[in-house]
CSV table of C-alpha atoms in Angstrom, one decimal:
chain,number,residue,atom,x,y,z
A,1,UNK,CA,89.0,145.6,99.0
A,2,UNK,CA,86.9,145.0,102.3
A,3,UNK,CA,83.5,146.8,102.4
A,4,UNK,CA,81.0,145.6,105.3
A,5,UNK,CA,78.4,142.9,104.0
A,6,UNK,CA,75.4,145.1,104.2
A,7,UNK,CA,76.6,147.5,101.5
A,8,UNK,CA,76.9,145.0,98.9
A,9,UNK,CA,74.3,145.1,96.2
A,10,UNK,CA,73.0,141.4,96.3
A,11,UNK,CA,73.1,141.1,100.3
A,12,UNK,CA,69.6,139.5,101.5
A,13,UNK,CA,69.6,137.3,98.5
A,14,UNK,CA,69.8,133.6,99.5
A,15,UNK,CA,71.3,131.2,97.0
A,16,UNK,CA,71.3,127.3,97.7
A,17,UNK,CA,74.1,125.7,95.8
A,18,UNK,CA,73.6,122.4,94.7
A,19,UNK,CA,76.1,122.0,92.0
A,20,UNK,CA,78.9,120.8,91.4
A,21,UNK,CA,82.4,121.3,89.7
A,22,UNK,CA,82.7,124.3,88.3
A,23,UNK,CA,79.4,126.0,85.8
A,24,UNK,CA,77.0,126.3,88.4
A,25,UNK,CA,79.4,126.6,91.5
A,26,UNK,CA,81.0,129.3,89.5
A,27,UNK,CA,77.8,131.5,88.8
A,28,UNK,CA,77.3,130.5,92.5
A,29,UNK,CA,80.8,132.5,93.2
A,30,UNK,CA,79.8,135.4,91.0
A,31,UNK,CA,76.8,136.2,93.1
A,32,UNK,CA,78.6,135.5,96.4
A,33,UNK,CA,81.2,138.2,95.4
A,34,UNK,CA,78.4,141.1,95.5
A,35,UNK,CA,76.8,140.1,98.8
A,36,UNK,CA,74.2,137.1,98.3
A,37,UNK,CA,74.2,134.8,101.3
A,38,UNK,CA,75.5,131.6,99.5
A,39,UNK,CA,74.8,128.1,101.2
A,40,UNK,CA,77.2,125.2,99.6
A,41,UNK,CA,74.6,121.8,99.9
A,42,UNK,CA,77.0,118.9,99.4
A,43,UNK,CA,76.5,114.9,100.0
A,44,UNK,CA,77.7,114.1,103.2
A,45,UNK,CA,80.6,111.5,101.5
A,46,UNK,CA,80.8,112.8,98.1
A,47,UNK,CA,82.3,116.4,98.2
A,48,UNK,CA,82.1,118.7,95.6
A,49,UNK,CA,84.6,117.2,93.2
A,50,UNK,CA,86.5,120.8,92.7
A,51,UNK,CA,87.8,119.9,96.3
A,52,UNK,CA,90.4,117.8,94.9
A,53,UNK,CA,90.6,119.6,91.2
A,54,UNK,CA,94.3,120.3,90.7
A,55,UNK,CA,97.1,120.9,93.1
A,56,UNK,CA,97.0,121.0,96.9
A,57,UNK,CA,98.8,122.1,99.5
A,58,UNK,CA,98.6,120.1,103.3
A,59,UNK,CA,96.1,118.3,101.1
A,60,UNK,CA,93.5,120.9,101.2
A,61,UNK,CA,92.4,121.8,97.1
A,62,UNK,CA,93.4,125.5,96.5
A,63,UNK,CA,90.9,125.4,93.3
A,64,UNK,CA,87.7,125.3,96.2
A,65,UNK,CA,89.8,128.2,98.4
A,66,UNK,CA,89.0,130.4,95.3
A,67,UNK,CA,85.9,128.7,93.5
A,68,UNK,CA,84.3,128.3,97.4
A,69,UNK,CA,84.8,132.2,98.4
A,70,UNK,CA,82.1,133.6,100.2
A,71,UNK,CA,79.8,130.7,100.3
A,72,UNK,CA,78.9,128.8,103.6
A,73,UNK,CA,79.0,125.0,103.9
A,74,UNK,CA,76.6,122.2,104.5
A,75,UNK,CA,76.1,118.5,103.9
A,76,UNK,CA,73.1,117.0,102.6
A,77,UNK,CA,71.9,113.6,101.1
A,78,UNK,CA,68.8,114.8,98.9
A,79,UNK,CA,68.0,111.2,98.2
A,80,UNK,CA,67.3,110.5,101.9
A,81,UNK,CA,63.5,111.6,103.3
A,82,UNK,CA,65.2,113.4,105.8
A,83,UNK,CA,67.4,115.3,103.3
A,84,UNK,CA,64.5,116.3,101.2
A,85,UNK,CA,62.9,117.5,104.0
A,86,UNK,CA,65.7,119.9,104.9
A,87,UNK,CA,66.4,121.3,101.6
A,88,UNK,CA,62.3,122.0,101.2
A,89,UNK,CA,63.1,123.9,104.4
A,90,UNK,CA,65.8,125.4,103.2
A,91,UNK,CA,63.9,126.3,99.3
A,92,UNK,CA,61.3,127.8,101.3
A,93,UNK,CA,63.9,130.6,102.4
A,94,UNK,CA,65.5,130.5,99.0
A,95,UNK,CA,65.4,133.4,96.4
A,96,UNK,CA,67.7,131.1,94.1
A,97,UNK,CA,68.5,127.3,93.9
A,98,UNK,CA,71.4,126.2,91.2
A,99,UNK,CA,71.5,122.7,90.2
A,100,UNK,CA,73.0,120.8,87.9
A,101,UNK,CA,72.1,116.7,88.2
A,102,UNK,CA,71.5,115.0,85.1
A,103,UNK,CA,67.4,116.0,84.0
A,104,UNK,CA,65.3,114.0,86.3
A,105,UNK,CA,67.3,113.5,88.6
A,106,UNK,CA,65.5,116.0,91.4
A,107,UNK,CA,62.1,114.8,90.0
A,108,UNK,CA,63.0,111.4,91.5
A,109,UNK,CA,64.0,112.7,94.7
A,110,UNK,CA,60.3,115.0,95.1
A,111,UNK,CA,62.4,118.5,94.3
A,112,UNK,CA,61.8,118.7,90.9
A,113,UNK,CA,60.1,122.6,90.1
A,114,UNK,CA,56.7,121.5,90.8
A,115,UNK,CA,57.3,120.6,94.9
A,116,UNK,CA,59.8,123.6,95.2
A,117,UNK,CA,57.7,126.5,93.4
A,118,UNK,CA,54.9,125.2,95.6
A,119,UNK,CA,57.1,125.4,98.4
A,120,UNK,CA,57.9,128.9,97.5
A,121,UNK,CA,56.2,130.3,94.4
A,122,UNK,CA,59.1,133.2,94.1
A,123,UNK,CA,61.8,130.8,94.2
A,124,UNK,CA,64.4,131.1,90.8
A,125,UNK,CA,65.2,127.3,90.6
A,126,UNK,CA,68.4,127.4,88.2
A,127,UNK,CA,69.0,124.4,86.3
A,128,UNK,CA,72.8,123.8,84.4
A,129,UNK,CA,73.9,121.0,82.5
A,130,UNK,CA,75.9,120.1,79.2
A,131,UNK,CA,72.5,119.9,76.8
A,132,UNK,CA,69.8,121.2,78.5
A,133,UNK,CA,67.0,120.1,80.1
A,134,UNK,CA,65.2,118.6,76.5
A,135,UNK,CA,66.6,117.6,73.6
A,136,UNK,CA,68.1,113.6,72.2
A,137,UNK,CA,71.4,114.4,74.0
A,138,UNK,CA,69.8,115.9,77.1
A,139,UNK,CA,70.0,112.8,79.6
A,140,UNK,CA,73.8,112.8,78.4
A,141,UNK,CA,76.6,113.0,80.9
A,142,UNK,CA,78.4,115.9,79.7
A,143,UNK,CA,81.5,118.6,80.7
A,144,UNK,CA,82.9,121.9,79.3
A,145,UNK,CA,84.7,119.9,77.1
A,146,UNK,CA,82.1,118.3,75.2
A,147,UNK,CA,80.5,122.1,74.8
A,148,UNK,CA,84.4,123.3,73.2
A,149,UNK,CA,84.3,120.5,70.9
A,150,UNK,CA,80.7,121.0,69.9
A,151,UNK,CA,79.9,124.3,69.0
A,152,UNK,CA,83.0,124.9,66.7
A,153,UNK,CA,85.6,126.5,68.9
A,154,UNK,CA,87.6,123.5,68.9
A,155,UNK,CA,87.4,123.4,65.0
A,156,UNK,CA,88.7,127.1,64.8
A,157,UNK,CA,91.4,126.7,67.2
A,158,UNK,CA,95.3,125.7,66.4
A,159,UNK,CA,96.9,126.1,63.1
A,160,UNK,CA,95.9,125.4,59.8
A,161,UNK,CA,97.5,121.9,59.5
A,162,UNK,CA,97.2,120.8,62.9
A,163,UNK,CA,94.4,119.0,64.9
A,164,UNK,CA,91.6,120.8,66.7
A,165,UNK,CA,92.7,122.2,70.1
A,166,UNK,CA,90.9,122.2,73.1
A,167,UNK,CA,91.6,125.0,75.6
A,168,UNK,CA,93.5,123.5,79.0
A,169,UNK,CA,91.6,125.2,81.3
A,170,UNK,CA,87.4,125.3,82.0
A,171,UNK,CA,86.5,127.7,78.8
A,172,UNK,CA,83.5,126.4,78.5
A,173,UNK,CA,82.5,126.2,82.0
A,174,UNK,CA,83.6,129.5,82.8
A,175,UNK,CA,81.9,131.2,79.8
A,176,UNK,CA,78.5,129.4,81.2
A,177,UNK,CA,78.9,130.3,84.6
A,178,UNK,CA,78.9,134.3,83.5
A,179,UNK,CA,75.9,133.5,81.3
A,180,UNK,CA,74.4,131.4,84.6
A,181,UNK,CA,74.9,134.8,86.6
A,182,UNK,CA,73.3,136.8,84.1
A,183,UNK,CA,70.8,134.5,83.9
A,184,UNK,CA,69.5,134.9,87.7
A,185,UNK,CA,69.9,138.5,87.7
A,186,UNK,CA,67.5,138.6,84.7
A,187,UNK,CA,64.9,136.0,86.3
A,188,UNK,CA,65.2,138.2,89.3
A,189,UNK,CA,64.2,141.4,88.0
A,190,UNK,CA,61.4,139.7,86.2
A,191,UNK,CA,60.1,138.5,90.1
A,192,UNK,CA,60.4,142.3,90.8
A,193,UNK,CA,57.6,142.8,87.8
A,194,UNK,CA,55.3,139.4,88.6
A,195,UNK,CA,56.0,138.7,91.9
A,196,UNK,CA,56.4,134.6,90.6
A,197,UNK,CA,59.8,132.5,90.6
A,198,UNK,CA,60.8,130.1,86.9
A,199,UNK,CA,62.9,127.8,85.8
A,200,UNK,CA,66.2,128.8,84.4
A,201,UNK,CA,67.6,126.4,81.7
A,202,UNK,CA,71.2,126.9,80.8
A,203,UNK,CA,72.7,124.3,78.3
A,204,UNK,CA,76.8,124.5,78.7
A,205,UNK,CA,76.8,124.7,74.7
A,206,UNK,CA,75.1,127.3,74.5
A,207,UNK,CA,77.1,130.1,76.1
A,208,UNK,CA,80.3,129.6,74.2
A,209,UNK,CA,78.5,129.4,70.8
A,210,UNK,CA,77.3,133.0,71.6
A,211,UNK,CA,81.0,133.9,72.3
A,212,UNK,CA,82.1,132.5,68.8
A,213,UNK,CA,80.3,135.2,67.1
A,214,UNK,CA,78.5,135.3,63.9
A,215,UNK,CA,79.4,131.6,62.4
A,216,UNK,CA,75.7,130.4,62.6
A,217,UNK,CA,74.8,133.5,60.6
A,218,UNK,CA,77.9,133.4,57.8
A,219,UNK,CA,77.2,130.1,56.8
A,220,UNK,CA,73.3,131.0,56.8
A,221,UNK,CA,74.0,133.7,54.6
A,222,UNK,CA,77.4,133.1,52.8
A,223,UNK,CA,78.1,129.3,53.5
A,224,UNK,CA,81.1,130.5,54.9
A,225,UNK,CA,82.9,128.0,57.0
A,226,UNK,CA,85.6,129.7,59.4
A,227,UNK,CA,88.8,127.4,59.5
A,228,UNK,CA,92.2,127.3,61.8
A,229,UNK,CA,94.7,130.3,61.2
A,230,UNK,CA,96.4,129.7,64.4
A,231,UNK,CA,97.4,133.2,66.0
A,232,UNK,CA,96.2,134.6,62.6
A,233,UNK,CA,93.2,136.5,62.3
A,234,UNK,CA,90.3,136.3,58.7
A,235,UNK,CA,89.7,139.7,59.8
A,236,UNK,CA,92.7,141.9,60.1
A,237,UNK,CA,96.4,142.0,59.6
A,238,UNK,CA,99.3,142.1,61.3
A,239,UNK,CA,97.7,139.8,64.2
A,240,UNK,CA,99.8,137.2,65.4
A,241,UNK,CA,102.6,136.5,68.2
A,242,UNK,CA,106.0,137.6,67.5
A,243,UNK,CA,109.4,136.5,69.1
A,244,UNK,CA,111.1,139.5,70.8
A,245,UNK,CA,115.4,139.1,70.3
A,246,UNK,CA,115.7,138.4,73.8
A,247,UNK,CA,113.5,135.4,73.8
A,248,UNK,CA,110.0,136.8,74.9
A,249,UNK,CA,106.8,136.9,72.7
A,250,UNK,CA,104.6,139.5,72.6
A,251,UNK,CA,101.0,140.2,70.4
A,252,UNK,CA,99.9,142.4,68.0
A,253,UNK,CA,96.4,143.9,67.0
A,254,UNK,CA,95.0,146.0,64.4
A,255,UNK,CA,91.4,145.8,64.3
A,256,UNK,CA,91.9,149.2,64.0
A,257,UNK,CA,92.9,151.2,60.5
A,258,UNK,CA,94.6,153.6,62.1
A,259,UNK,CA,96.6,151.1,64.3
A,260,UNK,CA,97.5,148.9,61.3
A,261,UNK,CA,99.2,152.3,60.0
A,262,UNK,CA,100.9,152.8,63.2
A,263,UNK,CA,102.3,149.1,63.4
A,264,UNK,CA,103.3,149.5,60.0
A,265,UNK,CA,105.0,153.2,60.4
A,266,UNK,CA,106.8,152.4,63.3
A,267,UNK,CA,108.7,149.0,61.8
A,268,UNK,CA,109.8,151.0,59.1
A,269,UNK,CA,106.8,149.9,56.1
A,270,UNK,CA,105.0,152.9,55.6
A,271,UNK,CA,105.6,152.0,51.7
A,272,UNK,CA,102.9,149.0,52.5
A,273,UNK,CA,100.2,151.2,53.5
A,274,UNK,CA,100.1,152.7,50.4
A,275,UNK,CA,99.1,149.2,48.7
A,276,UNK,CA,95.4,148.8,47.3
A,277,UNK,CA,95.0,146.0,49.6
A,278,UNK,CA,95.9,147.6,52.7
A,279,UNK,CA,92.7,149.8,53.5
A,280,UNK,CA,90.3,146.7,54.9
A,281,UNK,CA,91.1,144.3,57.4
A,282,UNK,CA,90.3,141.6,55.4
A,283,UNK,CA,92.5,142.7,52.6
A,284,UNK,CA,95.5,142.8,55.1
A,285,UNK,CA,94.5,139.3,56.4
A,286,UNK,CA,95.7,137.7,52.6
A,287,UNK,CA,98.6,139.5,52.9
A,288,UNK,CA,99.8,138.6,56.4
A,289,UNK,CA,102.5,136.7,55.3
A,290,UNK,CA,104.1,140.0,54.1
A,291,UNK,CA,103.0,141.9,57.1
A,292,UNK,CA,104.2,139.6,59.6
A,293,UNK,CA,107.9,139.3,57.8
A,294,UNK,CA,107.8,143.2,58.1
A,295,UNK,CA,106.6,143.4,61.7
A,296,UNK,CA,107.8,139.9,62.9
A,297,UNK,CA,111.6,141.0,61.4
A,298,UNK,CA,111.5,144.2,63.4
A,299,UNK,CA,110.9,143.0,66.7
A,300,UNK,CA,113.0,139.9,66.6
A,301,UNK,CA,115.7,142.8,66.6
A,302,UNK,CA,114.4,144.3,69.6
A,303,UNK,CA,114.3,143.1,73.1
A,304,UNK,CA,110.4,143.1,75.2
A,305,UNK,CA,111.3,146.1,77.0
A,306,UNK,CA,111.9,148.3,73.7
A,307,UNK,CA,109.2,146.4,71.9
A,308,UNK,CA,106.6,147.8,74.1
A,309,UNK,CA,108.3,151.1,74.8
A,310,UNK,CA,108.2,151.7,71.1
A,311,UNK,CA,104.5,150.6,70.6
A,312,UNK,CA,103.4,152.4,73.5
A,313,UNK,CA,105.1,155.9,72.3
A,314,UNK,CA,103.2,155.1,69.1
A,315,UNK,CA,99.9,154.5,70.2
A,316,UNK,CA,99.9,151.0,68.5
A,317,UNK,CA,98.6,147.7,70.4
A,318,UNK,CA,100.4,145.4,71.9
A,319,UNK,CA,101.3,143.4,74.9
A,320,UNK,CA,103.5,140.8,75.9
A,321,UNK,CA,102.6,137.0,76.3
A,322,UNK,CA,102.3,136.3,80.2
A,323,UNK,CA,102.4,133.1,82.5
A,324,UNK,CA,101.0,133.2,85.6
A,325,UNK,CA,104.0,135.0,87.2
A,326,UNK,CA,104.2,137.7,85.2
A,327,UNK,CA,100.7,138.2,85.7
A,328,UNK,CA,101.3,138.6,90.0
A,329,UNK,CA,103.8,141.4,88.8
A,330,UNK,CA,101.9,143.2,86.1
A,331,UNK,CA,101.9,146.8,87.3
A,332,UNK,CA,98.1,147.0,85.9
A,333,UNK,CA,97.2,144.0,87.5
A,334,UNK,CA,98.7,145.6,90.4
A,335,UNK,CA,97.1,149.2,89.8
A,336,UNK,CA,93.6,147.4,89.9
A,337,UNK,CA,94.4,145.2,92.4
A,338,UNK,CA,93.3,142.1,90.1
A,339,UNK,CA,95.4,139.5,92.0
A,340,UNK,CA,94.3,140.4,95.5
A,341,UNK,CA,95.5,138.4,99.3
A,342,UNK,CA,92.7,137.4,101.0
A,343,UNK,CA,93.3,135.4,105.1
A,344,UNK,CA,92.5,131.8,104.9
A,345,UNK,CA,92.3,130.2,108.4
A,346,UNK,CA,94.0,126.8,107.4
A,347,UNK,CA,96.6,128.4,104.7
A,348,UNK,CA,97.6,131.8,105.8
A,349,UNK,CA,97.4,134.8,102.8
A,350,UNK,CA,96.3,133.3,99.5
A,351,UNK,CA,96.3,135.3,96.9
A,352,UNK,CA,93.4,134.8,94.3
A,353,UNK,CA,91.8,137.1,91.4
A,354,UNK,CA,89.5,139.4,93.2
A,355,UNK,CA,85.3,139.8,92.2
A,356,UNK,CA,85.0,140.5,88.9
A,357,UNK,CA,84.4,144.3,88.4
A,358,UNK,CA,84.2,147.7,90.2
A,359,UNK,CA,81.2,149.4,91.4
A,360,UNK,CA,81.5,153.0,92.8
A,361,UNK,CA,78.9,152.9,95.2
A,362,UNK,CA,78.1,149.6,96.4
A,363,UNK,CA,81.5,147.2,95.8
A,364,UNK,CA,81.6,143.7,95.9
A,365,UNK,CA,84.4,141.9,98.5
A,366,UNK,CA,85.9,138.9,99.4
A,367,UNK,CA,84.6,138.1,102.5
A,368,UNK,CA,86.4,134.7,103.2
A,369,UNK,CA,87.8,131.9,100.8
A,370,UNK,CA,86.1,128.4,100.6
A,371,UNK,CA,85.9,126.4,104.0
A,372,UNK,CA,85.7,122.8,104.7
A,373,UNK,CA,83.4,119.9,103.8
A,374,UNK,CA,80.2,120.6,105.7
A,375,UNK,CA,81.5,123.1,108.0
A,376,UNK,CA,78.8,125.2,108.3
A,377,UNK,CA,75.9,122.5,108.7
A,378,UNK,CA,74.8,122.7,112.2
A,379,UNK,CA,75.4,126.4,112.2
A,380,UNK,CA,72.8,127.3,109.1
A,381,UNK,CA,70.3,123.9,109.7
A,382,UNK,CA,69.8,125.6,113.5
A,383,UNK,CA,69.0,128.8,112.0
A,384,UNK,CA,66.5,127.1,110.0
A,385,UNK,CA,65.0,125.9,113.1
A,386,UNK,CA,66.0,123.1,113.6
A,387,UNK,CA,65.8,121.1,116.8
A,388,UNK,CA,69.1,118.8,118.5
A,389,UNK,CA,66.7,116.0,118.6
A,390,UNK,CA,65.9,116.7,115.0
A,391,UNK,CA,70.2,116.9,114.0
A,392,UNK,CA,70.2,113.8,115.8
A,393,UNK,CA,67.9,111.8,113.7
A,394,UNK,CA,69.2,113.4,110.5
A,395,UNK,CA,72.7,112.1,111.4
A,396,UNK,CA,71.5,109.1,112.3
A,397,UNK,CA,69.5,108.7,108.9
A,398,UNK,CA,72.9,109.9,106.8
A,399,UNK,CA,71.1,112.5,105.8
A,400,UNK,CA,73.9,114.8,106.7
């Protein structure tokens, strides 16, 4: 999907990037995809750590060719005079700055809200890190992880007699970054209204709390404490994995009545649905252990293919597990053209997920995939204005 830049809804929004790893570089990303002029501010010697997140190919980190997309590259040390001085430059172009150092940590360098809004009073200074910017646990060095075990996914996650599980990917991080995203967007179109910039504080607990649903508000009410059921759900019945005879897995859902009657028509159980306990979800979910022999038992007889042929022709949910490479294959993958190639001028085609959703009229696009340490410094600090003598000194400083 290749659209020319000016189309793209966000283009003439300028976004500094000062974070790092993967919250705030990923909201970053998300705004990039729709057209924002993204600048990447790194420390001259201490690259973004996603750089090297991962595997590599040649050495170069192919986590940055996908979390860097469409963002231009510059080196900065913030802690040097002549640093600050640039990125007050820069801030004074701004529409958005993201950040995530520890709280305080651009107060001590001059940058904090007060010298930037001054600087430029419509300025959306975006700050991200594990607790927030107050709190006992704000000044806390804290990642994703610490946010999964926290706010009581960890606790629900696995099976019942196992320990707590913690996802093996960034859940937390990627949850925030989202949030992050809609977070500028919605201190944006207050600016339309007031014409003024503010401060955006986005605690990595936070977002995923809000993902788990109404816990908070069960325990309030009911002191209901949700526990691990593994693939199992509190809430509905048959919902779990299922082995198909040739090997494969594949899940089934029935949040749904009418899909629970389908599952259970099709396998050959009509007789269940008849049961008193089968008209509410959470009726069916303290009899799974019957629902899943009779579901389970059918499609262990059954190979994927006729598993999902069967489901389809019945109306009733299901899909099979995936890795990674039967996700590059999936024909709806393909039909939306999730998993999309995009040039990279040290790699070749890379193939990446593409920007996030579809808009008719004004589409988002790829426009390249993340380049080099500092690549773009001279290029964007001379568009700022700056002099050759002035470069000079900055180099000579180490501000850059």
């Amino acid at each position: 999907m290749k659209v020319p830049q000016g189309t793209a809804p966000l283009t003439g929004l300028r976004v500094l990037d000062l974070a790092t790893l993967f919250a705030g570089p990923g909201a970053a990303t998300l705004l990039g995809d729709f057209g924002a002029e993204v600048i990447k501010v790194e420390h001259p010697s201490k690259p973004d750590p996603s750089r090297g997140h991962g595997p590599s190919k040649d050495g170069i980190g192919l986590w940055w060719k996908v979390l860097g997309r469409n963002k231009r590259t510059i080196t900065l040390d913030l802690s040097r005079p002549g640093g600050r001085a640039t990125l007050m430059r820069l801030a004074a172009t701004a529409d958005v700055v993201i950040e995530n150092f520890r709280p305080g940590t651009l107060e001590k360098w001059d940058l904090g809200w007060d010298e930037l809004s001054a600087a430029n009073p419509r300025l959306i200074l975006t700050r991200v890190t594990a607790f927030g910017q107050f709190g006992p646990y704000a000044h806390r060095p804290g990642f994703g992880t610490l946010a999964e075990a926290m706010s009581g996914f960890a606790a629900i996650t696995g099976e019942p007699d196992a320990p707590p599980t913690l996802p093996p990917f960034g859940l937390a991080d990627s949850i925030a970054g989202l949030a992050t995203a809609y977070a500028v967007m919605t201190a944006l179109a207050a600016r339309e209204r007031t014409g003024e910039g503010q401060v955006v504080d986005m605690a990595i607990i936070e977002p995923i709390l809000m993902a788990l649903g109404p816990q908070p508000t069960w325990y309030d009410q009911l002191g209901y404490v949700q526990e691990r059921s593994g693939n199992r759900s509190a809430n509905n019945a048959p919902r779990n994995t299922y082995r198909t005879a040739d090997g494969s897995w594949v899940a089934v859902s029935t949040s749904a009545q009418s899909v629970a009657e389908r599952v259970l028509r099709l396998v050959g159980r009509e007789d269940l649905t008849a049961e008193p306990w089968f008209a509410t979800g959470a009726d069916r979910a303290r009899h799974a252990d019957v629902l899943d022999e009779a579901v389970g038992g059918w499609i262990a007889e059954r190979t994927r293919t006729e598993v999902l042929a069967a489901f389809e022709k019945a109306e009733a949910a299901v899909a099979p597990i995936q890795d990674v490479r039967d996700v590059m294959t999936d024909p709806q993958y393909e039909a939306l053209d999730t998993i999309t190639t995009v040039a990279d001028p040290e790699l070749g085609p890379l193939r990446m997920q593409n920007v996030l959703f579809r808009l008719s009229g004004t589409p988002g696009a790829i426009r390249w995939t993340g380049r080099p340490h500092g690549a773009d410094t001279q290029e964007v600090l001379a568009e700022l204005g700056l002099s050759e003598g002035e470069l000079a000194r900055l180099r000579e400083e180490g501000a850059v």
